[in-house]
């Protein structure tokens, strides 16, 4: 049962007859008792005439997925199985992070009829956003008292990473096409494979002449080459405690997801096979053996449910995770943090084992506020902040130098710059024949 504002106003209105007819204290008490009795009687009558909220049956209609930042429509069908018309309010109890906004909807449902309640959801966090209950409040004809019931109506929607870095994909695919020889001729070199034959033109390298084809065609034919395809890329995403830190407007882990999605989309279109592992002390998510559109679909599904764990990463087990995926020489991309030497000691200890067999690329997001603080020295506080920023940049530089000395490559950038920078480095490695 619930009381409405109309009932409270009606009780307060009792002050009028008390002032008019309550000349003495006993008379005032008598008027008050009479007024409260009348108001309570009206409330009970109103409650008895209200439709039962438990006579409402519920059905949900929800999309399975939505990208972070986009909106989805949640539809709730309410059927009145009772004998009275239900005048009330329906509250769809979604989690706050589902972005339901004003989730209270007035409804009027005659007996035996159905009404559809639509609610726009704009989630602002990844993962599974859930609704467990729906509260139905049924008012009587006077609107004084209401009957209320909370009904089970479970529903959930999976919020996927936004993949905002997809806007960088067309320009990188164009560069891959040029690299692949579709718009420019490639000559033979390390990391290339035979592509096709064509007629000789002046300026071609005579070492590319195919003499057997020349004899068959009775014309000089040359071979063209392209970067090797069907290579392997293994992306290892650090989900440990450092991935929980927020840089700019998002956690490090979300930036790592953006970079991994862009790299996977690019490598897949280049004909390479991509495997992804989210790791701290155990596997939080794994995508293996998928290609094309299935690869990105499985990646965003796995990433949607992964949250940072406040534990240190077991880097010693990472080479074993790579070996479990493939025994070939691969490009291993480690998406982690390299801000402080102490926090990266585990990473540095396993790099020699990885670089001995694989090409290793370490990608880390940097805080743009640190670079901005270096140049701000207007007062004492700004000078101290600039000194701390300089120290942080020096630490990052020392760790980057140590990683390069161990045979790996390093890519750093702000949350917006890291995904395209990682994609550019992949294209550069492919062009150099290092994959």
mmCIF file with all atom_site columns, C-alpha atoms in Angstrom, residues 188-390:
data_model
loop_
_atom_site.group_PDB
_atom_site.id
_atom_site.type_symbol
_atom_site.label_atom_id
_atom_site.label_alt_id
_atom_site.label_comp_id
_atom_site.label_asym_id
_atom_site.label_entity_id
_atom_site.label_seq_id
_atom_site.pdbx_PDB_ins_code
_atom_site.Cartn_x
_atom_site.Cartn_y
_atom_site.Cartn_z
_atom_site.occupancy
_atom_site.B_iso_or_equiv
_atom_site.pdbx_formal_charge
_atom_site.auth_seq_id
_atom_site.auth_comp_id
_atom_site.auth_asym_id
_atom_site.auth_atom_id
_atom_site.pdbx_PDB_model_num
ATOM 1   C CA . UNK A 1 188 ? 61.265 -9.283  -53.914 1.00 0.00 ? 188 UNK A CA 1
ATOM 2   C CA . UNK A 1 189 ? 62.624 -8.937  -50.410 1.00 0.00 ? 189 UNK A CA 1
ATOM 3   C CA . UNK A 1 190 ? 62.567 -10.437 -46.949 1.00 0.00 ? 190 UNK A CA 1
ATOM 4   C CA . UNK A 1 191 ? 59.062 -11.277 -45.781 1.00 0.00 ? 191 UNK A CA 1
ATOM 5   C CA . UNK A 1 192 ? 57.550 -11.382 -49.295 1.00 0.00 ? 192 UNK A CA 1
ATOM 6   C CA . UNK A 1 193 ? 55.949 -14.121 -51.342 1.00 0.00 ? 193 UNK A CA 1
ATOM 7   C CA . UNK A 1 194 ? 55.246 -14.634 -55.042 1.00 0.00 ? 194 UNK A CA 1
ATOM 8   C CA . UNK A 1 195 ? 52.146 -12.800 -56.267 1.00 0.00 ? 195 UNK A CA 1
ATOM 9   C CA . UNK A 1 196 ? 51.780 -12.911 -60.065 1.00 0.00 ? 196 UNK A CA 1
ATOM 10  C CA . UNK A 1 197 ? 53.432 -12.603 -63.478 1.00 0.00 ? 197 UNK A CA 1
ATOM 11  C CA . UNK A 1 198 ? 53.254 -9.673  -65.860 1.00 0.00 ? 198 UNK A CA 1
ATOM 12  C CA . UNK A 1 199 ? 55.034 -8.416  -68.944 1.00 0.00 ? 199 UNK A CA 1
ATOM 13  C CA . UNK A 1 200 ? 58.397 -6.743  -68.549 1.00 0.00 ? 200 UNK A CA 1
ATOM 14  C CA . UNK A 1 201 ? 58.513 -2.953  -68.774 1.00 0.00 ? 201 UNK A CA 1
ATOM 15  C CA . UNK A 1 202 ? 61.588 -0.754  -68.935 1.00 0.00 ? 202 UNK A CA 1
ATOM 16  C CA . UNK A 1 203 ? 62.985 -0.120  -65.457 1.00 0.00 ? 203 UNK A CA 1
ATOM 17  C CA . UNK A 1 204 ? 62.049 -3.501  -63.950 1.00 0.00 ? 204 UNK A CA 1
ATOM 18  C CA . UNK A 1 205 ? 64.737 -5.385  -62.039 1.00 0.00 ? 205 UNK A CA 1
ATOM 19  C CA . UNK A 1 206 ? 66.137 -7.990  -64.425 1.00 0.00 ? 206 UNK A CA 1
ATOM 20  C CA . UNK A 1 207 ? 66.562 -10.343 -61.475 1.00 0.00 ? 207 UNK A CA 1
ATOM 21  C CA . UNK A 1 208 ? 62.766 -10.614 -61.365 1.00 0.00 ? 208 UNK A CA 1
ATOM 22  C CA . UNK A 1 209 ? 62.545 -12.063 -64.888 1.00 0.00 ? 209 UNK A CA 1
ATOM 23  C CA . UNK A 1 210 ? 60.933 -15.505 -64.940 1.00 0.00 ? 210 UNK A CA 1
ATOM 24  C CA . UNK A 1 211 ? 62.766 -17.277 -67.740 1.00 0.00 ? 211 UNK A CA 1
ATOM 25  C CA . UNK A 1 212 ? 60.465 -20.314 -67.879 1.00 0.00 ? 212 UNK A CA 1
ATOM 26  C CA . UNK A 1 213 ? 57.404 -18.138 -68.282 1.00 0.00 ? 213 UNK A CA 1
ATOM 27  C CA . UNK A 1 214 ? 59.305 -16.058 -70.842 1.00 0.00 ? 214 UNK A CA 1
ATOM 28  C CA . UNK A 1 215 ? 60.019 -19.186 -72.891 1.00 0.00 ? 215 UNK A CA 1
ATOM 29  C CA . UNK A 1 216 ? 56.390 -20.291 -72.744 1.00 0.00 ? 216 UNK A CA 1
ATOM 30  C CA . UNK A 1 217 ? 54.921 -16.898 -73.664 1.00 0.00 ? 217 UNK A CA 1
ATOM 31  C CA . UNK A 1 218 ? 57.640 -15.891 -76.133 1.00 0.00 ? 218 UNK A CA 1
ATOM 32  C CA . UNK A 1 219 ? 57.701 -12.564 -74.303 1.00 0.00 ? 219 UNK A CA 1
ATOM 33  C CA . UNK A 1 220 ? 59.722 -11.321 -71.324 1.00 0.00 ? 220 UNK A CA 1
ATOM 34  C CA . UNK A 1 221 ? 57.765 -11.932 -68.089 1.00 0.00 ? 221 UNK A CA 1
ATOM 35  C CA . UNK A 1 222 ? 58.646 -10.729 -64.599 1.00 0.00 ? 222 UNK A CA 1
ATOM 36  C CA . UNK A 1 223 ? 57.501 -11.860 -61.191 1.00 0.00 ? 223 UNK A CA 1
ATOM 37  C CA . UNK A 1 224 ? 55.779 -9.539  -58.741 1.00 0.00 ? 224 UNK A CA 1
ATOM 38  C CA . UNK A 1 225 ? 55.890 -9.985  -54.992 1.00 0.00 ? 225 UNK A CA 1
ATOM 39  C CA . UNK A 1 226 ? 53.772 -9.035  -52.009 1.00 0.00 ? 226 UNK A CA 1
ATOM 40  C CA . UNK A 1 227 ? 54.152 -9.260  -48.237 1.00 0.00 ? 227 UNK A CA 1
ATOM 41  C CA . UNK A 1 228 ? 53.594 -12.721 -46.848 1.00 0.00 ? 228 UNK A CA 1
ATOM 42  C CA . UNK A 1 229 ? 50.040 -13.466 -45.807 1.00 0.00 ? 229 UNK A CA 1
ATOM 43  C CA . UNK A 1 230 ? 48.600 -15.936 -43.330 1.00 0.00 ? 230 UNK A CA 1
ATOM 44  C CA . UNK A 1 231 ? 50.914 -14.812 -40.550 1.00 0.00 ? 231 UNK A CA 1
ATOM 45  C CA . UNK A 1 232 ? 49.979 -15.062 -36.880 1.00 0.00 ? 232 UNK A CA 1
ATOM 46  C CA . UNK A 1 233 ? 49.312 -12.190 -34.481 1.00 0.00 ? 233 UNK A CA 1
ATOM 47  C CA . UNK A 1 234 ? 48.802 -12.880 -30.767 1.00 0.00 ? 234 UNK A CA 1
ATOM 48  C CA . UNK A 1 235 ? 47.416 -9.991  -28.705 1.00 0.00 ? 235 UNK A CA 1
ATOM 49  C CA . UNK A 1 236 ? 47.883 -10.249 -24.928 1.00 0.00 ? 236 UNK A CA 1
ATOM 50  C CA . UNK A 1 237 ? 45.818 -7.739  -22.922 1.00 0.00 ? 237 UNK A CA 1
ATOM 51  C CA . UNK A 1 238 ? 46.915 -6.937  -19.379 1.00 0.00 ? 238 UNK A CA 1
ATOM 52  C CA . UNK A 1 239 ? 43.849 -7.011  -17.071 1.00 0.00 ? 239 UNK A CA 1
ATOM 53  C CA . UNK A 1 240 ? 45.796 -6.505  -13.831 1.00 0.00 ? 240 UNK A CA 1
ATOM 54  C CA . UNK A 1 241 ? 45.633 -3.638  -11.377 1.00 0.00 ? 241 UNK A CA 1
ATOM 55  C CA . UNK A 1 242 ? 47.378 -1.076  -13.590 1.00 0.00 ? 242 UNK A CA 1
ATOM 56  C CA . UNK A 1 243 ? 44.650 -1.491  -16.222 1.00 0.00 ? 243 UNK A CA 1
ATOM 57  C CA . UNK A 1 244 ? 42.084 -0.077  -13.785 1.00 0.00 ? 244 UNK A CA 1
ATOM 58  C CA . UNK A 1 245 ? 43.664 3.405   -13.751 1.00 0.00 ? 245 UNK A CA 1
ATOM 59  C CA . UNK A 1 246 ? 41.714 6.048   -15.628 1.00 0.00 ? 246 UNK A CA 1
ATOM 60  C CA . UNK A 1 247 ? 43.605 7.983   -18.295 1.00 0.00 ? 247 UNK A CA 1
ATOM 61  C CA . UNK A 1 248 ? 41.789 10.982  -19.714 1.00 0.00 ? 248 UNK A CA 1
ATOM 62  C CA . UNK A 1 249 ? 38.143 9.835   -19.747 1.00 0.00 ? 249 UNK A CA 1
ATOM 63  C CA . UNK A 1 250 ? 38.414 6.031   -19.735 1.00 0.00 ? 250 UNK A CA 1
ATOM 64  C CA . UNK A 1 251 ? 40.231 3.163   -17.992 1.00 0.00 ? 251 UNK A CA 1
ATOM 65  C CA . UNK A 1 252 ? 43.447 1.859   -19.498 1.00 0.00 ? 252 UNK A CA 1
ATOM 66  C CA . UNK A 1 253 ? 41.696 -1.426  -20.167 1.00 0.00 ? 253 UNK A CA 1
ATOM 67  C CA . UNK A 1 254 ? 39.122 0.223   -22.451 1.00 0.00 ? 254 UNK A CA 1
ATOM 68  C CA . UNK A 1 255 ? 41.904 1.879   -24.455 1.00 0.00 ? 255 UNK A CA 1
ATOM 69  C CA . UNK A 1 256 ? 43.605 -1.517  -24.758 1.00 0.00 ? 256 UNK A CA 1
ATOM 70  C CA . UNK A 1 257 ? 40.359 -2.976  -26.085 1.00 0.00 ? 257 UNK A CA 1
ATOM 71  C CA . UNK A 1 258 ? 40.098 -0.222  -28.709 1.00 0.00 ? 258 UNK A CA 1
ATOM 72  C CA . UNK A 1 259 ? 43.679 -0.809  -29.844 1.00 0.00 ? 259 UNK A CA 1
ATOM 73  C CA . UNK A 1 260 ? 43.185 -4.594  -29.950 1.00 0.00 ? 260 UNK A CA 1
ATOM 74  C CA . UNK A 1 261 ? 39.990 -4.288  -32.014 1.00 0.00 ? 261 UNK A CA 1
ATOM 75  C CA . UNK A 1 262 ? 41.570 -1.974  -34.582 1.00 0.00 ? 262 UNK A CA 1
ATOM 76  C CA . UNK A 1 263 ? 44.680 -4.130  -34.889 1.00 0.00 ? 263 UNK A CA 1
ATOM 77  C CA . UNK A 1 264 ? 42.617 -7.323  -35.177 1.00 0.00 ? 264 UNK A CA 1
ATOM 78  C CA . UNK A 1 265 ? 40.376 -5.830  -37.876 1.00 0.00 ? 265 UNK A CA 1
ATOM 79  C CA . UNK A 1 266 ? 43.406 -4.629  -39.830 1.00 0.00 ? 266 UNK A CA 1
ATOM 80  C CA . UNK A 1 267 ? 45.386 -7.862  -39.518 1.00 0.00 ? 267 UNK A CA 1
ATOM 81  C CA . UNK A 1 268 ? 42.365 -9.968  -40.429 1.00 0.00 ? 268 UNK A CA 1
ATOM 82  C CA . UNK A 1 269 ? 41.805 -7.933  -43.596 1.00 0.00 ? 269 UNK A CA 1
ATOM 83  C CA . UNK A 1 270 ? 45.509 -8.353  -44.378 1.00 0.00 ? 270 UNK A CA 1
ATOM 84  C CA . UNK A 1 271 ? 45.068 -12.136 -44.385 1.00 0.00 ? 271 UNK A CA 1
ATOM 85  C CA . UNK A 1 272 ? 46.729 -12.762 -41.024 1.00 0.00 ? 272 UNK A CA 1
ATOM 86  C CA . UNK A 1 273 ? 45.291 -14.913 -38.246 1.00 0.00 ? 273 UNK A CA 1
ATOM 87  C CA . UNK A 1 274 ? 44.670 -13.192 -34.924 1.00 0.00 ? 274 UNK A CA 1
ATOM 88  C CA . UNK A 1 275 ? 44.395 -14.671 -31.435 1.00 0.00 ? 275 UNK A CA 1
ATOM 89  C CA . UNK A 1 276 ? 43.529 -12.624 -28.352 1.00 0.00 ? 276 UNK A CA 1
ATOM 90  C CA . UNK A 1 277 ? 44.130 -13.410 -24.666 1.00 0.00 ? 277 UNK A CA 1
ATOM 91  C CA . UNK A 1 278 ? 43.064 -11.256 -21.717 1.00 0.00 ? 278 UNK A CA 1
ATOM 92  C CA . UNK A 1 279 ? 45.350 -12.270 -18.847 1.00 0.00 ? 279 UNK A CA 1
ATOM 93  C CA . UNK A 1 280 ? 46.400 -11.405 -15.289 1.00 0.00 ? 280 UNK A CA 1
ATOM 94  C CA . UNK A 1 281 ? 46.843 -14.564 -13.217 1.00 0.00 ? 281 UNK A CA 1
ATOM 95  C CA . UNK A 1 282 ? 44.335 -16.551 -15.212 1.00 0.00 ? 282 UNK A CA 1
ATOM 96  C CA . UNK A 1 283 ? 42.659 -16.241 -18.588 1.00 0.00 ? 283 UNK A CA 1
ATOM 97  C CA . UNK A 1 284 ? 39.820 -13.702 -18.387 1.00 0.00 ? 284 UNK A CA 1
ATOM 98  C CA . UNK A 1 285 ? 38.939 -13.996 -22.050 1.00 0.00 ? 285 UNK A CA 1
ATOM 99  C CA . UNK A 1 286 ? 40.254 -15.821 -25.109 1.00 0.00 ? 286 UNK A CA 1
ATOM 100 C CA . UNK A 1 287 ? 39.473 -15.655 -28.836 1.00 0.00 ? 287 UNK A CA 1
ATOM 101 C CA . UNK A 1 288 ? 41.154 -18.338 -30.957 1.00 0.00 ? 288 UNK A CA 1
ATOM 102 C CA . UNK A 1 289 ? 40.596 -19.617 -34.470 1.00 0.00 ? 289 UNK A CA 1
ATOM 103 C CA . UNK A 1 290 ? 38.168 -16.927 -35.643 1.00 0.00 ? 290 UNK A CA 1
ATOM 104 C CA . UNK A 1 291 ? 38.492 -14.897 -38.836 1.00 0.00 ? 291 UNK A CA 1
ATOM 105 C CA . UNK A 1 292 ? 36.717 -12.047 -40.577 1.00 0.00 ? 292 UNK A CA 1
ATOM 106 C CA . UNK A 1 293 ? 33.518 -10.698 -39.066 1.00 0.00 ? 293 UNK A CA 1
ATOM 107 C CA . UNK A 1 294 ? 33.378 -13.604 -36.604 1.00 0.00 ? 294 UNK A CA 1
ATOM 108 C CA . UNK A 1 295 ? 36.683 -12.465 -35.100 1.00 0.00 ? 295 UNK A CA 1
ATOM 109 C CA . UNK A 1 296 ? 35.444 -8.990  -34.144 1.00 0.00 ? 296 UNK A CA 1
ATOM 110 C CA . UNK A 1 297 ? 32.090 -10.359 -32.986 1.00 0.00 ? 297 UNK A CA 1
ATOM 111 C CA . UNK A 1 298 ? 33.737 -12.845 -30.633 1.00 0.00 ? 298 UNK A CA 1
ATOM 112 C CA . UNK A 1 299 ? 36.220 -10.240 -29.427 1.00 0.00 ? 299 UNK A CA 1
ATOM 113 C CA . UNK A 1 300 ? 33.614 -7.655  -28.416 1.00 0.00 ? 300 UNK A CA 1
ATOM 114 C CA . UNK A 1 301 ? 31.526 -10.387 -26.772 1.00 0.00 ? 301 UNK A CA 1
ATOM 115 C CA . UNK A 1 302 ? 34.496 -11.510 -24.679 1.00 0.00 ? 302 UNK A CA 1
ATOM 116 C CA . UNK A 1 303 ? 35.637 -7.964  -23.868 1.00 0.00 ? 303 UNK A CA 1
ATOM 117 C CA . UNK A 1 304 ? 32.205 -6.812  -22.737 1.00 0.00 ? 304 UNK A CA 1
ATOM 118 C CA . UNK A 1 305 ? 32.385 -8.870  -19.532 1.00 0.00 ? 305 UNK A CA 1
ATOM 119 C CA . UNK A 1 306 ? 36.040 -8.264  -18.617 1.00 0.00 ? 306 UNK A CA 1
ATOM 120 C CA . UNK A 1 307 ? 36.826 -5.872  -15.774 1.00 0.00 ? 307 UNK A CA 1
ATOM 121 C CA . UNK A 1 308 ? 40.252 -5.021  -14.278 1.00 0.00 ? 308 UNK A CA 1
ATOM 122 C CA . UNK A 1 309 ? 41.425 -7.216  -11.421 1.00 0.00 ? 309 UNK A CA 1
ATOM 123 C CA . UNK A 1 310 ? 43.301 -5.553  -8.553  1.00 0.00 ? 310 UNK A CA 1
ATOM 124 C CA . UNK A 1 311 ? 46.158 -8.058  -8.645  1.00 0.00 ? 311 UNK A CA 1
ATOM 125 C CA . UNK A 1 312 ? 49.635 -8.205  -10.182 1.00 0.00 ? 312 UNK A CA 1
ATOM 126 C CA . UNK A 1 313 ? 49.997 -9.821  -13.581 1.00 0.00 ? 313 UNK A CA 1
ATOM 127 C CA . UNK A 1 314 ? 51.816 -13.163 -13.738 1.00 0.00 ? 314 UNK A CA 1
ATOM 128 C CA . UNK A 1 315 ? 54.097 -12.314 -16.665 1.00 0.00 ? 315 UNK A CA 1
ATOM 129 C CA . UNK A 1 316 ? 56.099 -15.524 -16.233 1.00 0.00 ? 316 UNK A CA 1
ATOM 130 C CA . UNK A 1 317 ? 53.119 -17.483 -17.581 1.00 0.00 ? 317 UNK A CA 1
ATOM 131 C CA . UNK A 1 318 ? 52.654 -15.353 -20.712 1.00 0.00 ? 318 UNK A CA 1
ATOM 132 C CA . UNK A 1 319 ? 55.147 -17.304 -22.909 1.00 0.00 ? 319 UNK A CA 1
ATOM 133 C CA . UNK A 1 320 ? 53.243 -20.462 -22.042 1.00 0.00 ? 320 UNK A CA 1
ATOM 134 C CA . UNK A 1 321 ? 49.976 -18.819 -23.096 1.00 0.00 ? 321 UNK A CA 1
ATOM 135 C CA . UNK A 1 322 ? 51.534 -17.904 -26.452 1.00 0.00 ? 322 UNK A CA 1
ATOM 136 C CA . UNK A 1 323 ? 52.852 -21.454 -26.925 1.00 0.00 ? 323 UNK A CA 1
ATOM 137 C CA . UNK A 1 324 ? 49.398 -22.822 -26.177 1.00 0.00 ? 324 UNK A CA 1
ATOM 138 C CA . UNK A 1 325 ? 48.035 -20.851 -29.134 1.00 0.00 ? 325 UNK A CA 1
ATOM 139 C CA . UNK A 1 326 ? 50.752 -21.563 -31.695 1.00 0.00 ? 326 UNK A CA 1
ATOM 140 C CA . UNK A 1 327 ? 54.226 -23.013 -32.064 1.00 0.00 ? 327 UNK A CA 1
ATOM 141 C CA . UNK A 1 328 ? 55.082 -20.762 -35.034 1.00 0.00 ? 328 UNK A CA 1
ATOM 142 C CA . UNK A 1 329 ? 56.964 -17.485 -34.997 1.00 0.00 ? 329 UNK A CA 1
ATOM 143 C CA . UNK A 1 330 ? 54.342 -14.805 -34.443 1.00 0.00 ? 330 UNK A CA 1
ATOM 144 C CA . UNK A 1 331 ? 53.907 -11.126 -33.707 1.00 0.00 ? 331 UNK A CA 1
ATOM 145 C CA . UNK A 1 332 ? 53.165 -10.855 -29.979 1.00 0.00 ? 332 UNK A CA 1
ATOM 146 C CA . UNK A 1 333 ? 51.479 -7.584  -29.010 1.00 0.00 ? 333 UNK A CA 1
ATOM 147 C CA . UNK A 1 334 ? 51.476 -6.846  -25.257 1.00 0.00 ? 334 UNK A CA 1
ATOM 148 C CA . UNK A 1 335 ? 48.937 -4.181  -24.250 1.00 0.00 ? 335 UNK A CA 1
ATOM 149 C CA . UNK A 1 336 ? 50.051 -3.093  -20.794 1.00 0.00 ? 336 UNK A CA 1
ATOM 150 C CA . UNK A 1 337 ? 51.414 -0.166  -18.765 1.00 0.00 ? 337 UNK A CA 1
ATOM 151 C CA . UNK A 1 338 ? 55.084 0.888   -18.759 1.00 0.00 ? 338 UNK A CA 1
ATOM 152 C CA . UNK A 1 339 ? 54.845 3.948   -16.509 1.00 0.00 ? 339 UNK A CA 1
ATOM 153 C CA . UNK A 1 340 ? 57.183 2.802   -13.720 1.00 0.00 ? 340 UNK A CA 1
ATOM 154 C CA . UNK A 1 341 ? 60.231 0.553   -13.729 1.00 0.00 ? 341 UNK A CA 1
ATOM 155 C CA . UNK A 1 342 ? 59.173 -1.238  -10.539 1.00 0.00 ? 342 UNK A CA 1
ATOM 156 C CA . UNK A 1 343 ? 55.772 -2.187  -11.919 1.00 0.00 ? 343 UNK A CA 1
ATOM 157 C CA . UNK A 1 344 ? 57.272 -3.526  -15.168 1.00 0.00 ? 344 UNK A CA 1
ATOM 158 C CA . UNK A 1 345 ? 59.987 -5.732  -13.697 1.00 0.00 ? 345 UNK A CA 1
ATOM 159 C CA . UNK A 1 346 ? 57.928 -8.852  -14.388 1.00 0.00 ? 346 UNK A CA 1
ATOM 160 C CA . UNK A 1 347 ? 57.393 -7.815  -18.003 1.00 0.00 ? 347 UNK A CA 1
ATOM 161 C CA . UNK A 1 348 ? 61.096 -7.096  -18.538 1.00 0.00 ? 348 UNK A CA 1
ATOM 162 C CA . UNK A 1 349 ? 62.054 -10.469 -17.089 1.00 0.00 ? 349 UNK A CA 1
ATOM 163 C CA . UNK A 1 350 ? 60.074 -12.454 -19.691 1.00 0.00 ? 350 UNK A CA 1
ATOM 164 C CA . UNK A 1 351 ? 60.876 -10.350 -22.764 1.00 0.00 ? 351 UNK A CA 1
ATOM 165 C CA . UNK A 1 352 ? 64.137 -12.224 -23.582 1.00 0.00 ? 352 UNK A CA 1
ATOM 166 C CA . UNK A 1 353 ? 62.215 -15.503 -23.756 1.00 0.00 ? 353 UNK A CA 1
ATOM 167 C CA . UNK A 1 354 ? 59.568 -13.961 -26.004 1.00 0.00 ? 354 UNK A CA 1
ATOM 168 C CA . UNK A 1 355 ? 61.925 -12.048 -28.304 1.00 0.00 ? 355 UNK A CA 1
ATOM 169 C CA . UNK A 1 356 ? 64.072 -15.148 -28.788 1.00 0.00 ? 356 UNK A CA 1
ATOM 170 C CA . UNK A 1 357 ? 61.259 -16.806 -30.764 1.00 0.00 ? 357 UNK A CA 1
ATOM 171 C CA . UNK A 1 358 ? 58.841 -14.030 -31.715 1.00 0.00 ? 358 UNK A CA 1
ATOM 172 C CA . UNK A 1 359 ? 58.570 -10.436 -32.827 1.00 0.00 ? 359 UNK A CA 1
ATOM 173 C CA . UNK A 1 360 ? 57.339 -8.547  -29.767 1.00 0.00 ? 360 UNK A CA 1
ATOM 174 C CA . UNK A 1 361 ? 55.555 -5.201  -29.670 1.00 0.00 ? 361 UNK A CA 1
ATOM 175 C CA . UNK A 1 362 ? 54.673 -3.517  -26.366 1.00 0.00 ? 362 UNK A CA 1
ATOM 176 C CA . UNK A 1 363 ? 51.877 -0.913  -26.495 1.00 0.00 ? 363 UNK A CA 1
ATOM 177 C CA . UNK A 1 364 ? 51.051 1.380   -23.591 1.00 0.00 ? 364 UNK A CA 1
ATOM 178 C CA . UNK A 1 365 ? 48.700 4.323   -23.131 1.00 0.00 ? 365 UNK A CA 1
ATOM 179 C CA . UNK A 1 366 ? 50.144 7.580   -21.798 1.00 0.00 ? 366 UNK A CA 1
ATOM 180 C CA . UNK A 1 367 ? 48.355 10.344  -19.942 1.00 0.00 ? 367 UNK A CA 1
ATOM 181 C CA . UNK A 1 368 ? 48.121 13.539  -22.050 1.00 0.00 ? 368 UNK A CA 1
ATOM 182 C CA . UNK A 1 369 ? 47.756 15.556  -18.841 1.00 0.00 ? 369 UNK A CA 1
ATOM 183 C CA . UNK A 1 370 ? 51.333 14.626  -17.923 1.00 0.00 ? 370 UNK A CA 1
ATOM 184 C CA . UNK A 1 371 ? 52.710 16.109  -21.137 1.00 0.00 ? 371 UNK A CA 1
ATOM 185 C CA . UNK A 1 372 ? 50.619 19.255  -20.627 1.00 0.00 ? 372 UNK A CA 1
ATOM 186 C CA . UNK A 1 373 ? 51.835 19.670  -17.040 1.00 0.00 ? 373 UNK A CA 1
ATOM 187 C CA . UNK A 1 374 ? 55.483 19.799  -18.164 1.00 0.00 ? 374 UNK A CA 1
ATOM 188 C CA . UNK A 1 375 ? 55.047 23.198  -19.780 1.00 0.00 ? 375 UNK A CA 1
ATOM 189 C CA . UNK A 1 376 ? 52.958 24.838  -17.030 1.00 0.00 ? 376 UNK A CA 1
ATOM 190 C CA . UNK A 1 377 ? 55.253 26.665  -14.589 1.00 0.00 ? 377 UNK A CA 1
ATOM 191 C CA . UNK A 1 378 ? 53.297 29.768  -13.672 1.00 0.00 ? 378 UNK A CA 1
ATOM 192 C CA . UNK A 1 379 ? 53.381 29.281  -9.894  1.00 0.00 ? 379 UNK A CA 1
ATOM 193 C CA . UNK A 1 380 ? 54.954 27.112  -7.219  1.00 0.00 ? 380 UNK A CA 1
ATOM 194 C CA . UNK A 1 381 ? 52.300 24.420  -7.403  1.00 0.00 ? 381 UNK A CA 1
ATOM 195 C CA . UNK A 1 382 ? 52.619 24.244  -11.199 1.00 0.00 ? 382 UNK A CA 1
ATOM 196 C CA . UNK A 1 383 ? 56.425 23.943  -10.914 1.00 0.00 ? 383 UNK A CA 1
ATOM 197 C CA . UNK A 1 384 ? 56.130 20.969  -8.556  1.00 0.00 ? 384 UNK A CA 1
ATOM 198 C CA . UNK A 1 385 ? 53.555 19.413  -10.861 1.00 0.00 ? 385 UNK A CA 1
ATOM 199 C CA . UNK A 1 386 ? 55.864 19.952  -13.853 1.00 0.00 ? 386 UNK A CA 1
ATOM 200 C CA . UNK A 1 387 ? 58.732 18.299  -11.972 1.00 0.00 ? 387 UNK A CA 1
ATOM 201 C CA . UNK A 1 388 ? 56.562 15.274  -11.189 1.00 0.00 ? 388 UNK A CA 1
ATOM 202 C CA . UNK A 1 389 ? 55.472 15.105  -14.840 1.00 0.00 ? 389 UNK A CA 1
ATOM 203 C CA . UNK A 1 390 ? 59.090 15.251  -16.010 1.00 0.00 ? 390 UNK A CA 1
#
